[in-house]
PDB file of C-alpha atoms in Angstrom:
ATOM      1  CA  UNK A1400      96.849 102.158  90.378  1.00 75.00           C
ATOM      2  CA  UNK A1401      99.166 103.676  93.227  1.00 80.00           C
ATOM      3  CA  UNK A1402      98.512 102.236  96.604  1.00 89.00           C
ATOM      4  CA  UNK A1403      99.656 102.526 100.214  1.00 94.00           C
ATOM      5  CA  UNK A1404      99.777 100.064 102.907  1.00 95.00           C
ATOM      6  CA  UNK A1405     100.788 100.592 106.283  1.00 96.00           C
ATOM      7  CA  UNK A1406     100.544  96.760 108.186  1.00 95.00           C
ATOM      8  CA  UNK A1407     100.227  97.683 111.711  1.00 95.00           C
ATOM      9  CA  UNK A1408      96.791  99.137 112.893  1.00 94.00           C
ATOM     10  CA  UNK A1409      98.112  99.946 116.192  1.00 96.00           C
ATOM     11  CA  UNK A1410     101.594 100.018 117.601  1.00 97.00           C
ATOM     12  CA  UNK A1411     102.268 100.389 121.106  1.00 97.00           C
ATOM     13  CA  UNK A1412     106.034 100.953 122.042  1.00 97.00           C
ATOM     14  CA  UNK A1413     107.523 102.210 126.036  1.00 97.00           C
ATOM     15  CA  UNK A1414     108.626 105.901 126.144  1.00 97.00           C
ATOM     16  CA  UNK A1415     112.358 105.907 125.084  1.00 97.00           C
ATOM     17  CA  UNK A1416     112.224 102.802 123.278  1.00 97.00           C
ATOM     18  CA  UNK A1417     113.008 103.017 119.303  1.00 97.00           C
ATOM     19  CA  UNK A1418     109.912 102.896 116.997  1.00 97.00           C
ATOM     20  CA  UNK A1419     109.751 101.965 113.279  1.00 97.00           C
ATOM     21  CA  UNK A1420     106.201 103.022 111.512  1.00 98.00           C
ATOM     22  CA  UNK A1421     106.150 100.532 108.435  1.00 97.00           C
ATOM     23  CA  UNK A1422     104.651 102.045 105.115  1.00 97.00           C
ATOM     24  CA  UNK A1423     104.794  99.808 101.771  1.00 96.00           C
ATOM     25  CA  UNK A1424     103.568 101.420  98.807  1.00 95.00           C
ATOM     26  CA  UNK A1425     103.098 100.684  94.953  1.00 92.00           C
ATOM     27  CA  UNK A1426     103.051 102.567  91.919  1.00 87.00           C
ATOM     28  CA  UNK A1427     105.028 101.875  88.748  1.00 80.00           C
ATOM     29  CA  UNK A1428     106.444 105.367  88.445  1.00 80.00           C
ATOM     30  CA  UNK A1429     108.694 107.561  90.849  1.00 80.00           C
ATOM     31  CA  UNK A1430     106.449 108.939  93.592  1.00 85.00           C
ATOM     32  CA  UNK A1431     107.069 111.233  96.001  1.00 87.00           C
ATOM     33  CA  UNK A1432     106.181 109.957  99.133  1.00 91.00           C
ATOM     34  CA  UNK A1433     104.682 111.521 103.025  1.00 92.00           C
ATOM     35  CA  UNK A1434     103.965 111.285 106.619  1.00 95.00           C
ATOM     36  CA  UNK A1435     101.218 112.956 108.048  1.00 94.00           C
ATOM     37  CA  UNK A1436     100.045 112.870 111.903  1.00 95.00           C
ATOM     38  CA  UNK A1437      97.128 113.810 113.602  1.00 92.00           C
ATOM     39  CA  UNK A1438      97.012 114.333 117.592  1.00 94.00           C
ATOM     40  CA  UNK A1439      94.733 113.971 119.579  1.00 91.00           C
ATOM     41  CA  UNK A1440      92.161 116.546 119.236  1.00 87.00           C
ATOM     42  CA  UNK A1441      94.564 118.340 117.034  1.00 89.00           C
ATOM     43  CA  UNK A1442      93.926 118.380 112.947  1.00 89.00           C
ATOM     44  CA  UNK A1443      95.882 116.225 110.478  1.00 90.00           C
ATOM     45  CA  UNK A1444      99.175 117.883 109.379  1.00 89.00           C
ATOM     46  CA  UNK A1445     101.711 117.112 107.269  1.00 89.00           C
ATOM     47  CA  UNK A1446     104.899 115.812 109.632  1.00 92.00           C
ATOM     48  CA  UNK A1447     107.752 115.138 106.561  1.00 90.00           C
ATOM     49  CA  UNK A1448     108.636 114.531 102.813  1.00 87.00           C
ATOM     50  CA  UNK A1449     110.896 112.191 101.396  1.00 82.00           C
ATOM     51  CA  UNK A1450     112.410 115.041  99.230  1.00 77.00           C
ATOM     52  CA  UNK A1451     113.202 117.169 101.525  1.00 77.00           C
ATOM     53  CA  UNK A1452     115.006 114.324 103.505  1.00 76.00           C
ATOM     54  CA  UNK A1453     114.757 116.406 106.904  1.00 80.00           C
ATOM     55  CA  UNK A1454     113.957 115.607 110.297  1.00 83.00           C
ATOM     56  CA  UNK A1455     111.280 116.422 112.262  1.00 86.00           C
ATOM     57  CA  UNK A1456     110.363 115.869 115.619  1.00 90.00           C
ATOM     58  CA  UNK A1457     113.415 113.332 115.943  1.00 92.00           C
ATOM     59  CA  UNK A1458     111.362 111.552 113.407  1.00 94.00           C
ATOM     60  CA  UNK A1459     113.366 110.203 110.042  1.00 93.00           C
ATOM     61  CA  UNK A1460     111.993 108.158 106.688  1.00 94.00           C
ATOM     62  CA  UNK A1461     114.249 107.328 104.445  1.00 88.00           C
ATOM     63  CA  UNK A1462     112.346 105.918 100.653  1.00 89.00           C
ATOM     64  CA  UNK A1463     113.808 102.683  99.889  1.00 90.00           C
ATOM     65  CA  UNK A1464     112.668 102.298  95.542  1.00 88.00           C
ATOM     66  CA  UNK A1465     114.078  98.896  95.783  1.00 90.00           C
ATOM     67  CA  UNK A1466     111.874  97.993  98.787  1.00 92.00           C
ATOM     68  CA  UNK A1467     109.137 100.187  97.694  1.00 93.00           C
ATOM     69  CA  UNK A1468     109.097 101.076 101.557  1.00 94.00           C
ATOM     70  CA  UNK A1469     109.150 104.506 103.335  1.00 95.00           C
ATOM     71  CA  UNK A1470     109.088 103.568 107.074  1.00 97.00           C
ATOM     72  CA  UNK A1471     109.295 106.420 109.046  1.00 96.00           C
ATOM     73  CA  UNK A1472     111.448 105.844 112.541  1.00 96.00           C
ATOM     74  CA  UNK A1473     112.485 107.662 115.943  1.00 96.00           C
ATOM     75  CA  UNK A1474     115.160 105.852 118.094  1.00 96.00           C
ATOM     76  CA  UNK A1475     113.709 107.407 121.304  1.00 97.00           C
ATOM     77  CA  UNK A1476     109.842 107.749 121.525  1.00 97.00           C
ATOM     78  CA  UNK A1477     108.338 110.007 123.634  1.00 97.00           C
ATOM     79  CA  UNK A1478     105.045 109.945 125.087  1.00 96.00           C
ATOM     80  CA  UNK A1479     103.995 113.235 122.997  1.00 96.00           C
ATOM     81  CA  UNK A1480     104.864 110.864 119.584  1.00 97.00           C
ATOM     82  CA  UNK A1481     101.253 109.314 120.463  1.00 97.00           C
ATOM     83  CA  UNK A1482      99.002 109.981 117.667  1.00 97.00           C
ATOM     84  CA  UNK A1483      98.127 108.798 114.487  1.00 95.00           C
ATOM     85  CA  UNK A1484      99.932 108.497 111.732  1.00 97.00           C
ATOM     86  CA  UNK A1485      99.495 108.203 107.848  1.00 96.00           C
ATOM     87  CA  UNK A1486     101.831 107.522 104.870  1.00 96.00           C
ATOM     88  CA  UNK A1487     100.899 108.961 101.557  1.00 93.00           C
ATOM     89  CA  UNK A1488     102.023 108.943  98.119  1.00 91.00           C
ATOM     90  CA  UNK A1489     101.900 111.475  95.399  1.00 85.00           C
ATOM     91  CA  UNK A1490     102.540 109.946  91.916  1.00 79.00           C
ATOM     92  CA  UNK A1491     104.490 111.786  89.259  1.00 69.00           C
ATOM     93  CA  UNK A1492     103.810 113.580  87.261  1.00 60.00           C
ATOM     94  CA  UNK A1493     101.399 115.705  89.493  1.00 57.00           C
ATOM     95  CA  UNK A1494      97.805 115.695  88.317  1.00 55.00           C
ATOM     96  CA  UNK A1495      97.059 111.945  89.859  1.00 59.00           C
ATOM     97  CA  UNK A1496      95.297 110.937  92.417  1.00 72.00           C
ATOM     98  CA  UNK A1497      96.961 111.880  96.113  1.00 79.00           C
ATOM     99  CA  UNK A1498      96.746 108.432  97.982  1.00 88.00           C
ATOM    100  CA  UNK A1499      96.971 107.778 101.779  1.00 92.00           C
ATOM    101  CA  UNK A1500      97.302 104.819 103.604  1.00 94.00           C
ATOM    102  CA  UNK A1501      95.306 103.157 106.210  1.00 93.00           C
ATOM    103  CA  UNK A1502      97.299 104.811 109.256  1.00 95.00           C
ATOM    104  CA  UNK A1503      98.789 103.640 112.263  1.00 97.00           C
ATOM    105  CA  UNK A1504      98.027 104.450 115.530  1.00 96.00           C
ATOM    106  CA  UNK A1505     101.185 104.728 117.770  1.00 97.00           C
ATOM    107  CA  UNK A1506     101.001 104.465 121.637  1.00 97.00           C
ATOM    108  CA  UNK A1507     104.070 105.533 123.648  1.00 97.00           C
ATOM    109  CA  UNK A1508     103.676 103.929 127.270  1.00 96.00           C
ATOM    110  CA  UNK A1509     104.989 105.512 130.107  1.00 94.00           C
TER     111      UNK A1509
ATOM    112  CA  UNK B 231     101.662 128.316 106.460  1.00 76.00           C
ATOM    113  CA  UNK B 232      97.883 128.245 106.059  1.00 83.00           C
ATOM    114  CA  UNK B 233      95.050 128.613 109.026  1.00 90.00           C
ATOM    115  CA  UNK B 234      91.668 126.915 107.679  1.00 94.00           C
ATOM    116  CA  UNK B 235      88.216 126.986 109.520  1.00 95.00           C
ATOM    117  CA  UNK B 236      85.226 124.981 108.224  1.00 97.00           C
ATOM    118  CA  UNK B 237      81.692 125.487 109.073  1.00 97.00           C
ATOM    119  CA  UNK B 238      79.853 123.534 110.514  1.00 97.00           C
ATOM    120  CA  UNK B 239      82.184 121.479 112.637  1.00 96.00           C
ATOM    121  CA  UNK B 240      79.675 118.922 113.205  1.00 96.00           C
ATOM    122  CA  UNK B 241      75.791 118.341 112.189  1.00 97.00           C
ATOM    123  CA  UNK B 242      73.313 115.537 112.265  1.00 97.00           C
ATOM    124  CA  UNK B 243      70.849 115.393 109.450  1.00 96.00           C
ATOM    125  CA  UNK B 244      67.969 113.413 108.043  1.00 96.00           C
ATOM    126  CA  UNK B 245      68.302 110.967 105.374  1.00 96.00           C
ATOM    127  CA  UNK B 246      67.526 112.266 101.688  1.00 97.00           C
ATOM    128  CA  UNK B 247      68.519 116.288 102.615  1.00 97.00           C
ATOM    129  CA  UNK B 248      71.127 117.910 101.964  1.00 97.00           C
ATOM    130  CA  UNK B 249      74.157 119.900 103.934  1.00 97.00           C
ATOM    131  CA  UNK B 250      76.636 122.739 102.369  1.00 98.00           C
ATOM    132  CA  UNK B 251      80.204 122.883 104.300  1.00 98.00           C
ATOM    133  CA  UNK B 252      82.103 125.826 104.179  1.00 98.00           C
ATOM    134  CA  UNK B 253      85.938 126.068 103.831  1.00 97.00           C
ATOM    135  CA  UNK B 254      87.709 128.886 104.766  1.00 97.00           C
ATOM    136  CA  UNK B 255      91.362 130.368 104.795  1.00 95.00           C
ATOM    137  CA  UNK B 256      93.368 132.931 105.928  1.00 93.00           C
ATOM    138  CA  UNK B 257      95.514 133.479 102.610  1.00 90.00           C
ATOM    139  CA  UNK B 258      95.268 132.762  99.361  1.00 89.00           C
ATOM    140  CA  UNK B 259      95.738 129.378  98.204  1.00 88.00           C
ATOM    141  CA  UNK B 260      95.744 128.065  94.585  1.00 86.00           C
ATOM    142  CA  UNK B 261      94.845 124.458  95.353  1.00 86.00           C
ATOM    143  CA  UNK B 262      92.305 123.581  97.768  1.00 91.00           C
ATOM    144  CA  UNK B 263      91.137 119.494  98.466  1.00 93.00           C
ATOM    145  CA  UNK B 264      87.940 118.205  99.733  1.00 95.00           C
ATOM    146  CA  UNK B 265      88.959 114.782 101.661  1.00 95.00           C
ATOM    147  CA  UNK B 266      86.217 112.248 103.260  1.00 95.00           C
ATOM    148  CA  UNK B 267      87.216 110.182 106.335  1.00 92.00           C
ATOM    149  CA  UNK B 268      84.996 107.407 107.103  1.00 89.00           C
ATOM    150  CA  UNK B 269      84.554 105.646 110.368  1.00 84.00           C
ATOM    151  CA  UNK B 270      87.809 103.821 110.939  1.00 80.00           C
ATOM    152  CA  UNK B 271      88.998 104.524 106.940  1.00 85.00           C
ATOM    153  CA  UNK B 272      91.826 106.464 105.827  1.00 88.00           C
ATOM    154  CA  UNK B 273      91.416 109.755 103.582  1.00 91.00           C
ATOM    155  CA  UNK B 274      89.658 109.725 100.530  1.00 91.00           C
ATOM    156  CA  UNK B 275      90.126 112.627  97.577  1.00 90.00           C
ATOM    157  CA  UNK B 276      86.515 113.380  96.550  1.00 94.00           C
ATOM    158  CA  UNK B 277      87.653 116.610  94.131  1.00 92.00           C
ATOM    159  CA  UNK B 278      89.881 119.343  93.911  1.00 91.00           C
ATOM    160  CA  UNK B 279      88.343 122.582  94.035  1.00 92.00           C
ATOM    161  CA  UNK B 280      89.724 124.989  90.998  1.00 87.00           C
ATOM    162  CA  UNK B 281      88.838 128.798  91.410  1.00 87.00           C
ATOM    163  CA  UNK B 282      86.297 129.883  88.620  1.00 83.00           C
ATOM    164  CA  UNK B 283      85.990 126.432  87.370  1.00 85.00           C
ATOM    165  CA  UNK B 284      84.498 123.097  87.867  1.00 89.00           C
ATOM    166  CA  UNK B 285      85.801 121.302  90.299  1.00 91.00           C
ATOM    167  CA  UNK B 286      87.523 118.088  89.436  1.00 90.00           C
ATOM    168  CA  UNK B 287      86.338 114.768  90.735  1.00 92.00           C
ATOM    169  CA  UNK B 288      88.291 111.538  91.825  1.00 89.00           C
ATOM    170  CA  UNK B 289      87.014 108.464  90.451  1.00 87.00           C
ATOM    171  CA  UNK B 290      83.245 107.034  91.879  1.00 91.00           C
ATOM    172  CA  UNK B 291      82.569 110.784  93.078  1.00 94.00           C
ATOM    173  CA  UNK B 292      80.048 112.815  91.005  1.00 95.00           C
ATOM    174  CA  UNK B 293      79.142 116.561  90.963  1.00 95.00           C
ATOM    175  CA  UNK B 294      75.521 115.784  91.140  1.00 96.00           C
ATOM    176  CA  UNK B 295      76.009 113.983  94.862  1.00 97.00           C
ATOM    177  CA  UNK B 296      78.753 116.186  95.932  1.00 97.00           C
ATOM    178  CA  UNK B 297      78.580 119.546  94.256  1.00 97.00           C
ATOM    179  CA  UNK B 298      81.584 121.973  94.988  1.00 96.00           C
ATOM    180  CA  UNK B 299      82.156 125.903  94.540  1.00 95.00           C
ATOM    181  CA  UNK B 300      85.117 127.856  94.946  1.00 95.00           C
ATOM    182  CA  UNK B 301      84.234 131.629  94.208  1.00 93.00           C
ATOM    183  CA  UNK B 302      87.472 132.899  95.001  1.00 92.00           C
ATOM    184  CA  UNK B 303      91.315 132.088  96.424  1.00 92.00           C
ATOM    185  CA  UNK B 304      90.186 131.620 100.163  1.00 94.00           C
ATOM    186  CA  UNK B 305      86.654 130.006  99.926  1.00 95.00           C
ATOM    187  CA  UNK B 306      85.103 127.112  99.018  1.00 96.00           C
ATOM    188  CA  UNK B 307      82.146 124.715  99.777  1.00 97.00           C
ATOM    189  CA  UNK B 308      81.301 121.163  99.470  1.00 98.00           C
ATOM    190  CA  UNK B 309      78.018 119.976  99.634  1.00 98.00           C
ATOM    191  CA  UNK B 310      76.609 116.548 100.011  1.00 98.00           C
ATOM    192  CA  UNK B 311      73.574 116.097  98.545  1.00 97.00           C
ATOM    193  CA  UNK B 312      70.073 113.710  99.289  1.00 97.00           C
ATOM    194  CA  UNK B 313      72.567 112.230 102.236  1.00 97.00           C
ATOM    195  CA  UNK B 314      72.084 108.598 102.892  1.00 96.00           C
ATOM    196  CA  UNK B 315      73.579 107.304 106.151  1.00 95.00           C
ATOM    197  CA  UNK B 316      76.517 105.986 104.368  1.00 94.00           C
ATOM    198  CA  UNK B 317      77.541 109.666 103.958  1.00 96.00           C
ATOM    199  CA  UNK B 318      78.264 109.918 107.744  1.00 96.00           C
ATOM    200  CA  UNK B 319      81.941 110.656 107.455  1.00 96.00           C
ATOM    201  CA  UNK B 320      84.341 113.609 108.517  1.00 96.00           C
ATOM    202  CA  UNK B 321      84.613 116.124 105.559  1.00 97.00           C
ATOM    203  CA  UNK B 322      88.036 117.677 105.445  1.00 96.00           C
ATOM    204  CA  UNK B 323      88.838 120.997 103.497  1.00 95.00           C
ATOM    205  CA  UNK B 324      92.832 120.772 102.493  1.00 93.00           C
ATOM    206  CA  UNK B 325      95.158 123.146 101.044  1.00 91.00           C
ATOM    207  CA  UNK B 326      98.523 121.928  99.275  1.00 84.00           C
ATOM    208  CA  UNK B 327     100.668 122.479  96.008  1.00 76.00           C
ATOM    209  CA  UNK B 328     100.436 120.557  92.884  1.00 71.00           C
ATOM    210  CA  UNK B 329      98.160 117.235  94.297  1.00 70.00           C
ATOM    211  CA  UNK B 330      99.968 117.972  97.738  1.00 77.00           C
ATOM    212  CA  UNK B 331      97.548 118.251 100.952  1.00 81.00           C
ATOM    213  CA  UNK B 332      99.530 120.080 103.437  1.00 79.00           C
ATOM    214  CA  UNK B 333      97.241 121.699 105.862  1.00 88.00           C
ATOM    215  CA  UNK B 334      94.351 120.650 107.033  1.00 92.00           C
ATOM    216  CA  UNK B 335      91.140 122.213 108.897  1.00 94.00           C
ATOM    217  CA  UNK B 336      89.487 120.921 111.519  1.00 93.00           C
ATOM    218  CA  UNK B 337      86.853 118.515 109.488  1.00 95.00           C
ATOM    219  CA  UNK B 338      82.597 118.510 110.171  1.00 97.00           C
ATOM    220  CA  UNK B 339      81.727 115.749 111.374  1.00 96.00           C
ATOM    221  CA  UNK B 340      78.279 114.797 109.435  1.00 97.00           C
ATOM    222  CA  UNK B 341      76.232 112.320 110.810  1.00 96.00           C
ATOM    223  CA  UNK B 342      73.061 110.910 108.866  1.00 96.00           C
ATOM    224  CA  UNK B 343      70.159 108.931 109.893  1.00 95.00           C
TER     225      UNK B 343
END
């Protein structure tokens, strides 16, 4: 079964400093894989997709199949990056079950 | 993009009762997810909701506990049945493509006791 781990519970990085959000998954197949955030006070949303390989927010993830990683990065934090943040997978073919990680809470000090 | 309210945001019942939660949007959506977030957990799929249809359930969640309508393209409702305390979670409506989440509402917060 498809899985997603994301190692750090909490990551606490200085405003302007670069920050890496770590995201391992597994799944035999070819997923398609996601970040979503949540703010505070604010409801979950999705922040990026692999496939669309875009950038938002100054926030990149690049899916590495060899890795089986899809870390999601920022060289420049900014306190307003603080929230948390979850990695999910979608397996292919679509019809499976939608599986997100654990989360990571990021804190960007002042 | 989609705007989704859910009613009630929050509610504290007794143990063995039940609770209906209502999922709302502003357009019509094809797929629509019911998510469960327990205390310090990630999401959990409990079903999809499928317009004029039964609703289909992830694995270890059951119609009987969690029964689910969806009437039309912009409504649905979960309900959690003869709650137990472990059913204190956050209930999130979703509404995606394919087995894609991509907008959330605002979750009811369900505490039991």
């Amino acid at each position: 079964a498809q899985r997603v781990t994301q190692p750090e519970k909490l990551l606490s990085v200085f405003k302007g400093a670069p920050v890496e959000l770590k995201c391992n998954y597994s799944y035999s197949g070819s997923p398609e894989l996601f970040w979503y955030v949540q703010y505070s006070r604010q409801r979950l949303q999705l922040l990026l997709r692999h496939i669309s390989r875009e950038s938002i927010k100054g926030f990149t993830a690049d899916l590495n199949k060899g890795e089986t990683s899809f870390h999601l990065k920022k060289p420049f934090a900014q306190e307003e990056d603080s929230a948390m943040y979850y990695c999910a997978l979608s397996p292919y073919p679509y019809g499976q079950n939608f599986v997100f990680g654990p989360g990571t809470r990021l804190s960007v000090l002042p | 993009s989609a705007v989704i309210s859910q009613k009630p945001s929050r509610d504290i019942c007794q143990r063995g009762t039940s609770l209906t939660i209502q999922c709302q949007v502003d357009s019509q959506v094809t797929m629509m997810f019911w998510y469960r977030q327990q205390p310090g957990q990630s999401l959990t799929l409990i079903a999809t909701a499928n317009q004029g249809s039964e609703a289909t359930y992830e694995s270890g969640f059951v119609i009987d506990k969690f029964p689910i309508s969806r009437p039309n393209l912009t409504f649905s409702t979960l309900t959690v049945s003869n709650m137990s305390p472990e059913d204190s979670s956050i209930y999130l409506c979703s509404v995606g493509r394919e087995t894609r989440p991509q907008f959330f509402g605002p979750g009811t917060r369900l505490t039991v006791l």
